[in-house]
GROMACS .gro file of C-alpha atoms in nm:
model
  463
    1MET     CA    1  -0.673   0.239   1.212
    2PHE     CA    2  -0.302   0.328   1.241
    3GLU     CA    3  -0.153   0.666   1.352
    4ALA     CA    4  -0.184   0.956   1.091
    5PRO     CA    5   0.189   0.955   0.982
    6ILE     CA    6   0.141   0.599   0.855
    7TYR     CA    7  -0.112   0.717   0.602
    8GLN     CA    8   0.079   1.031   0.518
    9GLN     CA    9   0.383   0.846   0.441
   10ARG     CA   10   0.189   0.603   0.219
   11ARG     CA   11   0.027   0.882   0.031
   12ALA     CA   12   0.362   1.063  -0.013
   13ALA     CA   13   0.514   0.730  -0.161
   14LEU     CA   14   0.231   0.702  -0.382
   15ARG     CA   15   0.263   1.056  -0.521
   16GLN     CA   16   0.622   0.994  -0.590
   17GLN     CA   17   0.556   0.680  -0.774
   18VAL     CA   18   0.268   0.814  -0.996
   19GLY     CA   19   0.456   1.123  -1.104
   20SER     CA   20   0.174   1.360  -1.224
   21GLY     CA   21  -0.194   1.424  -1.242
   22ILE     CA   22  -0.460   1.366  -0.973
   23ILE     CA   23  -0.523   1.031  -0.799
   24LEU     CA   24  -0.903   0.950  -0.736
   25LEU     CA   25  -0.954   0.689  -0.469
   26LEU     CA   26  -1.313   0.598  -0.401
   27GLY     CA   27  -1.444   0.429  -0.088
   28ASN     CA   28  -1.724   0.195  -0.081
   29ASN     CA   29  -2.096   0.256  -0.010
   30GLU     CA   30  -2.364   0.071   0.172
   31ALA     CA   31  -2.515  -0.225  -0.039
   32PRO     CA   32  -2.891  -0.315   0.019
   33ALA     CA   33  -2.953  -0.668   0.085
   34ASN     CA   34  -3.325  -0.681  -0.004
   35TYR     CA   35  -3.439  -0.324   0.070
   36PRO     CA   36  -3.252   0.007   0.108
   37ASP     CA   37  -3.252   0.003   0.498
   38ASN     CA   38  -3.145  -0.364   0.529
   39THR     CA   39  -2.785  -0.363   0.405
   40TYR     CA   40  -2.499  -0.632   0.376
   41LYS     CA   41  -2.238  -0.595   0.633
   42PHE     CA   42  -2.019  -0.306   0.515
   43ARG     CA   43  -1.671  -0.365   0.395
   44GLN     CA   44  -1.457  -0.065   0.298
   45ASP     CA   45  -1.238  -0.068  -0.026
   46SER     CA   46  -0.895  -0.202   0.073
   47THR     CA   47  -0.685   0.048  -0.118
   48PHE     CA   48  -0.889   0.338   0.020
   49LEU     CA   49  -0.828   0.177   0.369
   50TYR     CA   50  -0.465   0.156   0.297
   51PHE     CA   51  -0.421   0.524   0.202
   52PHE     CA   52  -0.708   0.699   0.385
   53GLY     CA   53  -0.766   0.461   0.680
   54HIS     CA   54  -1.144   0.501   0.745
   55ALA     CA   55  -1.361   0.183   0.739
   56HIS     CA   56  -1.707   0.363   0.695
   57PRO     CA   57  -1.916   0.416   0.387
   58GLY     CA   58  -1.969   0.738   0.174
   59TYR     CA   59  -1.592   0.869   0.154
   60ALA     CA   60  -1.346   0.937  -0.119
   61GLY     CA   61  -0.994   1.086  -0.143
   62ILE     CA   62  -0.803   1.285  -0.410
   63ILE     CA   63  -0.421   1.321  -0.413
   64ASP     CA   64  -0.309   1.610  -0.644
   65VAL     CA   65   0.033   1.496  -0.750
   66ASP     CA   66   0.139   1.812  -0.919
   67ALA     CA   67   0.023   2.050  -0.643
   68ASP     CA   68   0.128   1.813  -0.355
   69GLU     CA   69  -0.217   1.838  -0.206
   70GLU     CA   70  -0.453   1.587  -0.049
   71TYR     CA   71  -0.837   1.614  -0.024
   72PHE     CA   72  -1.093   1.403   0.174
   73PHE     CA   73  -1.458   1.408   0.061
   74GLY     CA   74  -1.791   1.314   0.258
   75ASP     CA   75  -2.094   1.447   0.392
   76ASP     CA   76  -2.148   1.543   0.754
   77VAL     CA   77  -2.450   1.372   0.928
   78THR     CA   78  -2.782   1.509   0.960
   79MET     CA   79  -3.001   1.525   1.273
   80ASP     CA   80  -3.178   1.214   1.120
   81ASP     CA   81  -2.859   1.040   1.107
   82ILE     CA   82  -2.778   1.122   1.459
   83ILE     CA   83  -3.125   0.994   1.583
   84TRP     CA   84  -3.058   0.649   1.422
   85MET     CA   85  -2.678   0.625   1.459
   86GLY     CA   86  -2.576   0.866   1.740
   87PRO     CA   87  -2.337   1.144   1.723
   88GLN     CA   88  -2.077   1.120   1.454
   89PRO     CA   89  -1.741   1.296   1.388
   90SER     CA   90  -1.733   1.559   1.122
   91VAL     CA   91  -1.581   1.501   0.787
   92ARG     CA   92  -1.313   1.761   0.884
   93GLU     CA   93  -1.229   1.565   1.204
   94LEU     CA   94  -1.212   1.229   0.998
   95ALA     CA   95  -0.977   1.387   0.751
   96ALA     CA   96  -0.741   1.515   1.033
   97ARG     CA   97  -0.727   1.163   1.190
   98VAL     CA   98  -0.544   1.052   0.871
   99GLY     CA   99  -0.333   1.367   0.821
  100VAL     CA  100  -0.552   1.539   0.558
  101SER     CA  101  -0.611   1.910   0.624
  102LYS     CA  102  -0.856   1.975   0.322
  103SER     CA  103  -1.195   1.843   0.339
  104PHE     CA  104  -1.510   1.909   0.139
  105PRO     CA  105  -1.868   1.777   0.095
  106PHE     CA  106  -1.882   1.481  -0.131
  107ALA     CA  107  -2.039   1.664  -0.422
  108HIS     CA  108  -1.738   1.883  -0.454
  109ILE     CA  109  -1.535   1.585  -0.598
  110LYS     CA  110  -1.714   1.630  -0.926
  111THR     CA  111  -1.584   1.996  -0.947
  112MET     CA  112  -1.238   1.893  -0.874
  113VAL     CA  113  -1.229   1.606  -1.118
  114GLN     CA  114  -1.398   1.802  -1.408
  115LYS     CA  115  -1.144   2.091  -1.352
  116ALA     CA  116  -0.849   1.846  -1.376
  117ILE     CA  117  -1.007   1.696  -1.706
  118SER     CA  118  -1.052   2.054  -1.844
  119GLN     CA  119  -0.685   2.123  -1.780
  120ARG     CA  120  -0.600   1.810  -1.978
  121ARG     CA  121  -0.446   1.656  -1.658
  122LYS     CA  122  -0.446   1.284  -1.607
  123VAL     CA  123  -0.702   1.147  -1.373
  124HIS     CA  124  -0.581   0.816  -1.224
  125PHE     CA  125  -0.836   0.578  -1.103
  126LEU     CA  126  -0.842   0.197  -1.017
  127PRO     CA  127  -1.048  -0.064  -1.186
  128PRO     CA  128  -1.395  -0.044  -1.031
  129TYR     CA  129  -1.567  -0.357  -0.912
  130ARG     CA  130  -1.872  -0.204  -0.747
  131PHE     CA  131  -2.160  -0.101  -0.966
  132ASP     CA  132  -2.227   0.207  -0.783
  133ASN     CA  133  -1.874   0.328  -0.808
  134MET     CA  134  -1.872   0.242  -1.177
  135LEU     CA  135  -2.178   0.485  -1.227
  136LEU     CA  136  -2.003   0.751  -1.017
  137LEU     CA  137  -1.676   0.719  -1.235
  138GLU     CA  138  -1.888   0.741  -1.539
  139GLU     CA  139  -2.050   1.064  -1.416
  140LEU     CA  140  -1.717   1.224  -1.299
  141THR     CA  141  -1.502   1.123  -1.615
  142GLY     CA  142  -1.746   1.087  -1.881
  143ILE     CA  143  -1.604   0.729  -1.953
  144ARG     CA  144  -1.892   0.475  -2.029
  145THR     CA  145  -1.896   0.207  -1.757
  146SER     CA  146  -1.821  -0.068  -2.012
  147MET     CA  147  -1.477   0.112  -2.080
  148LEU     CA  148  -1.365   0.205  -1.725
  149LYS     CA  149  -1.149  -0.104  -1.674
  150PRO     CA  150  -0.955  -0.057  -1.992
  151HIS     CA  151  -0.904   0.316  -1.899
  152ALA     CA  152  -0.789   0.244  -1.531
  153SER     CA  153  -0.442   0.381  -1.472
  154VAL     CA  154  -0.179   0.120  -1.508
  155GLU     CA  155   0.071   0.371  -1.338
  156LEU     CA  156  -0.154   0.381  -1.045
  157ILE     CA  157  -0.212   0.011  -1.030
  158LYS     CA  158   0.154  -0.065  -1.038
  159ALA     CA  159   0.234   0.194  -0.778
  160VAL     CA  160  -0.041   0.053  -0.537
  161VAL     CA  161   0.077  -0.295  -0.595
  162ASN     CA  162   0.432  -0.202  -0.542
  163LEU     CA  163   0.355  -0.037  -0.197
  164ARG     CA  164   0.092  -0.279  -0.065
  165SER     CA  165   0.292  -0.584  -0.163
  166LYS     CA  166   0.565  -0.537   0.111
  167LYS     CA  167   0.403  -0.534   0.460
  168GLU     CA  168   0.498  -0.275   0.707
  169ALA     CA  169   0.559  -0.397   1.077
  170CYS     CA  170   0.214  -0.258   1.181
  171GLU     CA  171   0.050  -0.457   0.905
  172ILE     CA  172   0.225  -0.778   0.999
  173ALA     CA  173   0.112  -0.737   1.369
  174GLU     CA  174  -0.243  -0.708   1.237
  175ILE     CA  175  -0.199  -1.010   1.024
  176ASP     CA  176  -0.071  -1.206   1.310
  177LYS     CA  177  -0.370  -1.110   1.523
  178ALA     CA  178  -0.604  -1.223   1.245
  179CYS     CA  179  -0.422  -1.554   1.237
  180ASN     CA  180  -0.455  -1.587   1.609
  181ILE     CA  181  -0.830  -1.562   1.552
  182GLY     CA  182  -0.798  -1.807   1.262
  183TYR     CA  183  -0.622  -2.050   1.517
  184GLU     CA  184  -0.916  -2.036   1.747
  185MET     CA  185  -1.153  -2.087   1.458
  186HIS     CA  186  -0.975  -2.404   1.321
  187THR     CA  187  -0.906  -2.574   1.670
  188THR     CA  188  -1.269  -2.514   1.749
  189ALA     CA  189  -1.360  -2.701   1.427
  190MET     CA  190  -1.142  -2.992   1.514
  191ARG     CA  191  -1.313  -3.014   1.869
  192LEU     CA  192  -1.652  -3.026   1.704
  193CYS     CA  193  -1.579  -3.254   1.436
  194GLN     CA  194  -1.747  -3.580   1.492
  195PRO     CA  195  -1.996  -3.813   1.329
  196GLY     CA  196  -2.330  -3.692   1.327
  197VAL     CA  197  -2.254  -3.321   1.361
  198SER     CA  198  -2.384  -3.105   1.083
  199GLU     CA  199  -2.125  -2.914   0.862
  200GLY     CA  200  -2.359  -2.606   0.895
  201TYR     CA  201  -2.339  -2.609   1.277
  202ILE     CA  202  -1.967  -2.593   1.271
  203ALA     CA  203  -1.933  -2.337   1.010
  204GLY     CA  204  -2.184  -2.118   1.192
  205VAL     CA  205  -1.979  -2.162   1.513
  206LEU     CA  206  -1.662  -2.038   1.311
  207ASP     CA  207  -1.835  -1.741   1.169
  208GLY     CA  208  -1.940  -1.652   1.522
  209ILE     CA  209  -1.590  -1.668   1.658
  210ALA     CA  210  -1.476  -1.430   1.392
  211ALA     CA  211  -1.747  -1.179   1.459
  212SER     CA  212  -1.691  -1.209   1.832
  213TYR     CA  213  -1.360  -1.026   1.780
  214GLY     CA  214  -1.523  -0.727   1.631
  215ASN     CA  215  -1.520  -0.788   1.265
  216MET     CA  216  -1.608  -1.086   1.036
  217VAL     CA  217  -1.466  -1.380   0.833
  218SER     CA  218  -1.225  -1.285   0.553
  219PHE     CA  219  -1.420  -1.490   0.305
  220ALA     CA  220  -1.720  -1.730   0.307
  221THR     CA  221  -1.620  -2.027   0.513
  222ILE     CA  222  -1.570  -2.350   0.326
  223LEU     CA  223  -1.637  -2.650   0.571
  224THR     CA  224  -1.721  -2.981   0.396
  225GLN     CA  225  -1.661  -3.349   0.385
  226ASN     CA  226  -1.665  -3.330   0.016
  227GLY     CA  227  -1.326  -3.159  -0.017
  228GLN     CA  228  -1.288  -3.267  -0.376
  229THR     CA  229  -1.494  -2.943  -0.458
  230LEU     CA  230  -1.232  -2.677  -0.420
  231HIS     CA  231  -1.453  -2.391  -0.312
  232ASN     CA  232  -1.739  -2.586  -0.148
  233HIS     CA  233  -1.983  -2.352   0.036
  234ASP     CA  234  -2.250  -2.606   0.085
  235HIS     CA  235  -2.302  -2.677   0.447
  236SER     CA  236  -2.588  -2.908   0.425
  237HIS     CA  237  -2.445  -3.238   0.508
  238VAL     CA  238  -2.407  -3.441   0.836
  239LEU     CA  239  -2.042  -3.558   0.899
  240GLU     CA  240  -2.005  -3.931   0.855
  241ALA     CA  241  -1.752  -4.170   1.017
  242GLY     CA  242  -1.464  -4.254   0.784
  243ARG     CA  243  -1.483  -3.929   0.591
  244LEU     CA  244  -1.254  -3.618   0.597
  245MET     CA  245  -1.352  -3.282   0.691
  246LEU     CA  246  -1.184  -2.993   0.497
  247THR     CA  247  -1.209  -2.647   0.664
  248ASP     CA  248  -1.083  -2.334   0.473
  249ALA     CA  249  -1.169  -2.040   0.689
  250GLY     CA  250  -1.016  -1.703   0.804
  251ALA     CA  251  -1.081  -1.401   1.003
  252GLU     CA  252  -1.029  -1.016   0.969
  253SER     CA  253  -0.880  -0.813   1.238
  254VAL     CA  254  -1.064  -0.494   1.348
  255THR     CA  255  -0.834  -0.321   1.094
  256ASN     CA  256  -0.944  -0.550   0.811
  257TYR     CA  257  -0.619  -0.760   0.784
  258CYS     CA  258  -0.693  -1.110   0.698
  259SER     CA  259  -0.586  -1.470   0.779
  260ASP     CA  260  -0.654  -1.772   0.560
  261HIS     CA  261  -0.585  -2.121   0.677
  262THR     CA  262  -0.713  -2.472   0.576
  263ARG     CA  263  -0.694  -2.794   0.767
  264THR     CA  264  -0.820  -3.148   0.674
  265VAL     CA  265  -0.905  -3.388   0.953
  266PRO     CA  266  -1.060  -3.723   0.997
  267VAL     CA  267  -1.418  -3.714   1.115
  268SER     CA  268  -1.357  -4.027   1.308
  269GLY     CA  269  -1.064  -3.870   1.495
  270ARG     CA  270  -0.806  -4.098   1.332
  271PHE     CA  271  -0.683  -4.121   0.983
  272SER     CA  272  -0.727  -4.449   0.799
  273SER     CA  273  -0.436  -4.611   0.613
  274ARG     CA  274  -0.532  -4.468   0.286
  275GLN     CA  275  -0.592  -4.125   0.434
  276ARG     CA  276  -0.259  -4.126   0.607
  277ASP     CA  277  -0.098  -4.192   0.270
  278ILE     CA  278  -0.241  -3.898   0.086
  279TYR     CA  279  -0.231  -3.673   0.371
  280SER     CA  280   0.152  -3.737   0.426
  281ILE     CA  281   0.209  -3.633   0.062
  282VAL     CA  282   0.026  -3.304   0.100
  283LEU     CA  283   0.205  -3.240   0.429
  284ALA     CA  284   0.535  -3.302   0.262
  285CYS     CA  285   0.434  -3.048  -0.025
  286HIS     CA  286   0.339  -2.793   0.255
  287GLY     CA  287   0.685  -2.839   0.414
  288ARG     CA  288   0.873  -2.821   0.083
  289ALA     CA  289   0.713  -2.483   0.005
  290LEU     CA  290   0.806  -2.339   0.330
  291GLU     CA  291   1.151  -2.478   0.309
  292LEU     CA  292   1.200  -2.313  -0.047
  293ALA     CA  293   1.011  -1.973   0.009
  294ARG     CA  294   1.267  -1.699   0.043
  295PRO     CA  295   1.354  -1.357  -0.113
  296GLY     CA  296   1.490  -1.404  -0.475
  297ILE     CA  297   1.289  -1.720  -0.583
  298THR     CA  298   0.995  -1.708  -0.775
  299TYR     CA  299   0.676  -1.860  -0.625
  300LYS     CA  300   0.623  -2.016  -0.965
  301GLN     CA  301   0.939  -2.210  -0.910
  302VAL     CA  302   0.829  -2.306  -0.558
  303HIS     CA  303   0.493  -2.428  -0.693
  304LEU     CA  304   0.653  -2.653  -0.957
  305GLU     CA  305   0.899  -2.796  -0.711
  306VAL     CA  306   0.603  -2.882  -0.474
  307CYS     CA  307   0.424  -3.036  -0.763
  308LYS     CA  308   0.721  -3.274  -0.801
  309VAL     CA  309   0.678  -3.369  -0.454
  310LEU     CA  310   0.311  -3.446  -0.506
  311ALA     CA  311   0.383  -3.647  -0.817
  312GLN     CA  312   0.673  -3.845  -0.655
  313GLY     CA  313   0.424  -3.947  -0.361
  314LEU     CA  314   0.151  -4.052  -0.590
  315LYS     CA  315   0.396  -4.241  -0.799
  316ASP     CA  316   0.508  -4.430  -0.487
  317LEU     CA  317   0.138  -4.507  -0.437
  318GLY     CA  318   0.112  -4.632  -0.800
  319LEU     CA  319  -0.117  -4.351  -0.937
  320ILE     CA  320   0.140  -4.185  -1.135
  321LYS     CA  321   0.390  -4.358  -1.361
  322GLY     CA  322   0.692  -4.248  -1.564
  323ASN     CA  323   0.944  -3.971  -1.501
  324VAL     CA  324   0.811  -3.732  -1.232
  325ASP     CA  325   0.980  -3.435  -1.387
  326ASP     CA  326   0.828  -3.509  -1.721
  327ALA     CA  327   0.487  -3.563  -1.575
  328VAL     CA  328   0.498  -3.218  -1.398
  329ALA     CA  329   0.622  -3.044  -1.711
  330ALA     CA  330   0.324  -3.190  -1.911
  331GLY     CA  331   0.084  -3.101  -1.627
  332ALA     CA  332  -0.037  -3.453  -1.570
  333HIS     CA  333  -0.010  -3.391  -1.179
  334ALA     CA  334  -0.292  -3.124  -1.218
  335LEU     CA  335  -0.549  -3.387  -1.233
  336PHE     CA  336  -0.485  -3.400  -0.845
  337LEU     CA  337  -0.395  -3.036  -0.796
  338PRO     CA  338  -0.581  -2.812  -1.038
  339HIS     CA  339  -0.508  -2.492  -0.839
  340GLY     CA  340  -0.186  -2.293  -0.756
  341LEU     CA  341   0.021  -2.307  -0.450
  342GLY     CA  342  -0.083  -1.970  -0.308
  343HIS     CA  343  -0.173  -1.604  -0.338
  344MET     CA  344  -0.088  -1.257  -0.171
  345MET     CA  345  -0.242  -1.188   0.172
  346GLY     CA  346  -0.293  -0.849   0.345
  347ILE     CA  347  -0.608  -0.634   0.374
  348ASP     CA  348  -0.761  -0.860   0.114
  349VAL     CA  349  -0.766  -1.237   0.170
  350HIS     CA  350  -0.659  -1.251  -0.194
  351ASP     CA  351  -0.456  -0.923  -0.170
  352MET     CA  352  -0.521  -0.676  -0.439
  353GLU     CA  353  -0.676  -0.905  -0.688
  354ASP     CA  354  -0.923  -0.638  -0.785
  355LEU     CA  355  -0.643  -0.458  -0.950
  356GLY     CA  356  -0.561  -0.738  -1.203
  357GLN     CA  357  -0.373  -1.070  -1.143
  358GLN     CA  358  -0.130  -0.990  -1.414
  359TYR     CA  359   0.000  -0.698  -1.184
  360VAL     CA  360  -0.041  -0.856  -0.842
  361GLY     CA  361   0.100  -1.207  -0.888
  362TYR     CA  362   0.297  -1.164  -1.203
  363ASP     CA  363   0.527  -0.892  -1.364
  364ASP     CA  364   0.739  -0.834  -1.668
  365GLU     CA  365   0.970  -1.114  -1.566
  366VAL     CA  366   0.718  -1.392  -1.456
  367ARG     CA  367   0.404  -1.432  -1.687
  368PRO     CA  368   0.098  -1.644  -1.618
  369SER     CA  369   0.082  -1.983  -1.786
  370ASP     CA  370  -0.214  -2.131  -1.988
  371GLN     CA  371  -0.155  -2.486  -1.888
  372PHE     CA  372  -0.430  -2.646  -1.689
  373GLY     CA  373  -0.367  -2.614  -1.321
  374LEU     CA  374  -0.067  -2.386  -1.357
  375ALA     CA  375  -0.290  -2.137  -1.512
  376SER     CA  376  -0.462  -2.109  -1.171
  377LEU     CA  377  -0.141  -2.003  -0.990
  378ARG     CA  378  -0.236  -1.656  -0.852
  379MET     CA  379   0.114  -1.587  -0.727
  380GLY     CA  380   0.407  -1.648  -0.938
  381ARG     CA  381   0.648  -1.354  -0.923
  382ARG     CA  382   0.973  -1.327  -0.747
  383LEU     CA  383   0.945  -1.317  -0.367
  384GLU     CA  384   1.072  -1.022  -0.158
  385GLU     CA  385   1.109  -0.961   0.203
  386GLY     CA  386   0.779  -0.848   0.357
  387PHE     CA  387   0.551  -1.038   0.121
  388VAL     CA  388   0.281  -1.244   0.306
  389ILE     CA  389   0.157  -1.523   0.090
  390THR     CA  390  -0.040  -1.851   0.134
  391ASP     CA  391   0.122  -2.198   0.125
  392GLU     CA  392  -0.176  -2.420   0.026
  393PRO     CA  393  -0.089  -2.752  -0.154
  394GLY     CA  394  -0.369  -3.012  -0.202
  395CYS     CA  395  -0.471  -3.343  -0.340
  396TYR     CA  396  -0.810  -3.400  -0.476
  397PHE     CA  397  -0.992  -3.685  -0.653
  398ILE     CA  398  -1.258  -3.518  -0.856
  399PRO     CA  399  -1.463  -3.790  -1.027
  400ALA     CA  400  -1.598  -3.596  -1.318
  401LEU     CA  401  -1.244  -3.479  -1.400
  402ILE     CA  402  -1.094  -3.821  -1.371
  403ASP     CA  403  -1.366  -3.951  -1.593
  404LYS     CA  404  -1.316  -3.666  -1.852
  405TRP     CA  405  -0.941  -3.719  -1.866
  406ARG     CA  406  -0.980  -4.096  -1.893
  407ALA     CA  407  -1.230  -4.086  -2.173
  408GLU     CA  408  -1.012  -3.826  -2.360
  409LYS     CA  409  -0.706  -4.059  -2.281
  410PHE     CA  410  -0.533  -3.766  -2.144
  411HIS     CA  411  -0.176  -3.813  -2.000
  412THR     CA  412  -0.209  -4.180  -2.018
  413ASP     CA  413   0.166  -4.195  -2.030
  414PHE     CA  414   0.176  -4.061  -1.672
  415LEU     CA  415  -0.149  -4.158  -1.515
  416ASP     CA  416  -0.282  -4.515  -1.420
  417PHE     CA  417  -0.654  -4.468  -1.437
  418ASP     CA  418  -0.747  -4.812  -1.297
  419ALA     CA  419  -0.551  -4.727  -0.984
  420ILE     CA  420  -0.685  -4.370  -0.975
  421ASP     CA  421  -1.045  -4.492  -1.001
  422ARG     CA  422  -1.015  -4.673  -0.653
  423PHE     CA  423  -0.977  -4.335  -0.507
  424LYS     CA  424  -1.286  -4.163  -0.670
  425ASP     CA  425  -1.466  -4.185  -0.319
  426PHE     CA  426  -1.179  -4.026  -0.144
  427GLY     CA  427  -1.264  -3.656  -0.140
  428GLY     CA  428  -0.973  -3.417  -0.107
  429ILE     CA  429  -0.711  -3.277   0.127
  430ARG     CA  430  -0.573  -2.923   0.151
  431LEU     CA  431  -0.341  -2.786   0.421
  432GLU     CA  432  -0.284  -2.420   0.409
  433ASP     CA  433  -0.081  -2.163   0.633
  434ASP     CA  434  -0.003  -1.789   0.577
  435ILE     CA  435   0.370  -1.720   0.568
  436LEU     CA  436   0.578  -1.402   0.587
  437ILE     CA  437   0.885  -1.388   0.368
  438THR     CA  438   1.174  -1.278   0.587
  439ALA     CA  439   1.534  -1.161   0.496
  440ASP     CA  440   1.664  -1.512   0.477
  441GLY     CA  441   1.357  -1.736   0.451
  442SER     CA  442   1.004  -1.738   0.570
  443ARG     CA  443   0.793  -1.791   0.883
  444PHE     CA  444   0.442  -1.868   0.979
  445THR     CA  445   0.222  -1.590   1.076
  446GLY     CA  446   0.036  -1.576   1.415
  447ASP     CA  447   0.147  -1.684   1.755
  448LYS     CA  448   0.015  -2.027   1.748
  449HIS     CA  449   0.040  -2.301   1.492
  450ILE     CA  450  -0.275  -2.493   1.404
  451PRO     CA  451  -0.229  -2.869   1.453
  452ILE     CA  452  -0.116  -3.014   1.114
  453THR     CA  453   0.100  -3.330   1.145
  454ILE     CA  454  -0.082  -3.669   1.158
  455GLU     CA  455   0.033  -3.701   1.522
  456GLU     CA  456  -0.075  -3.348   1.626
  457VAL     CA  457  -0.416  -3.356   1.464
  458GLU     CA  458  -0.498  -3.721   1.619
  459SER     CA  459  -0.371  -3.603   1.956
  460PHE     CA  460  -0.561  -3.282   1.955
  461MET     CA  461  -0.885  -3.451   1.843
  462GLY     CA  462  -0.840  -3.707   2.119
  463ARG     CA  463  -1.038  -4.000   1.982
   0.00000   0.00000   0.00000
């Protein structure tokens, strides 16, 4: 965690932006995996981490905007807890570490919330995503669990998004650390990638690397030779010569800041001619995004320009026909790229998406699209210095989607299905890096850049 003044400054900024009422921020609790004492690895709520710092279960905070007061809630450990867990700091000590002088047992939170309600003061809370917190919020506010999301405070959501979007220097340093772990994970995957090795073995090694640095992976590792499935968590296959291995993996630093990278490499160690053709297109898309990303441009604009690079490359290969700009405007390219260019990064690997994508990736100026492919763009709004986002173009040949569009004669003005059919056994390629928006452009995060060009990959794999 950071020094207390960091959290004090964040809470002060939140009070100023919300304006009035009380702000209720709930931490997470342990979640049983199959019986109460055998729990999933604990992960604290990211917004609670941002404002109150502590990564342990069973805590909550209240910020009284009107009275300019802050409160920390939790229960001191019992002797039984000490026997199993060892000595633990008191709730008062934990509160002091993040600059809060008033602490109470957890049950007192109900008294404080209900007093605010009786005074007709606004109780601001965020949309809950954990069922235990939904039940707690129902108990505290009297709002049925089914109605909690629509009653979540839009003022609080917008204030949190505004504060968390622009990363402080201390946050950027933590993201760089997570990316350094990601570098080790991905270069290890490249070293292990060869025919006859199981996907599950390599994925397990990567997860172990993340854990060895004191935390965990930032999301469930994707490692597969069937890269045409975008989020393929099946690791049951053995790598085959001539195939491509797609690895989408990241780590969390000990302060819970995340990394998220993707590389696609040839199992045989060298790209075939056909693989080189598609890979070169995706690499050009990746470079175009980095070239364009800077303060003042919307990421939706960057996404669409990248899509034109993809469409032009596929046209050069004879898979797309007609005018490239028209093909992209119509959405024909989404057969090959059915997802968006990127998303916010930070304490969450998809930063703040629990708060609602319409607030995190969009705003009053830039609104989401309902066009296939473009509708999956998570981050579309205007870029600002301090944003950390992903740059992750791809090109996928999804047999079921190709067959569907061909049967429906969809975008036949732009797509040569006879040529596309010859790629139905190809798989998919995605290349992803995390980038920081700087004053005049952008830069990669982390101290080392994972091999990405064809020459770098083949040289690194050394076969």
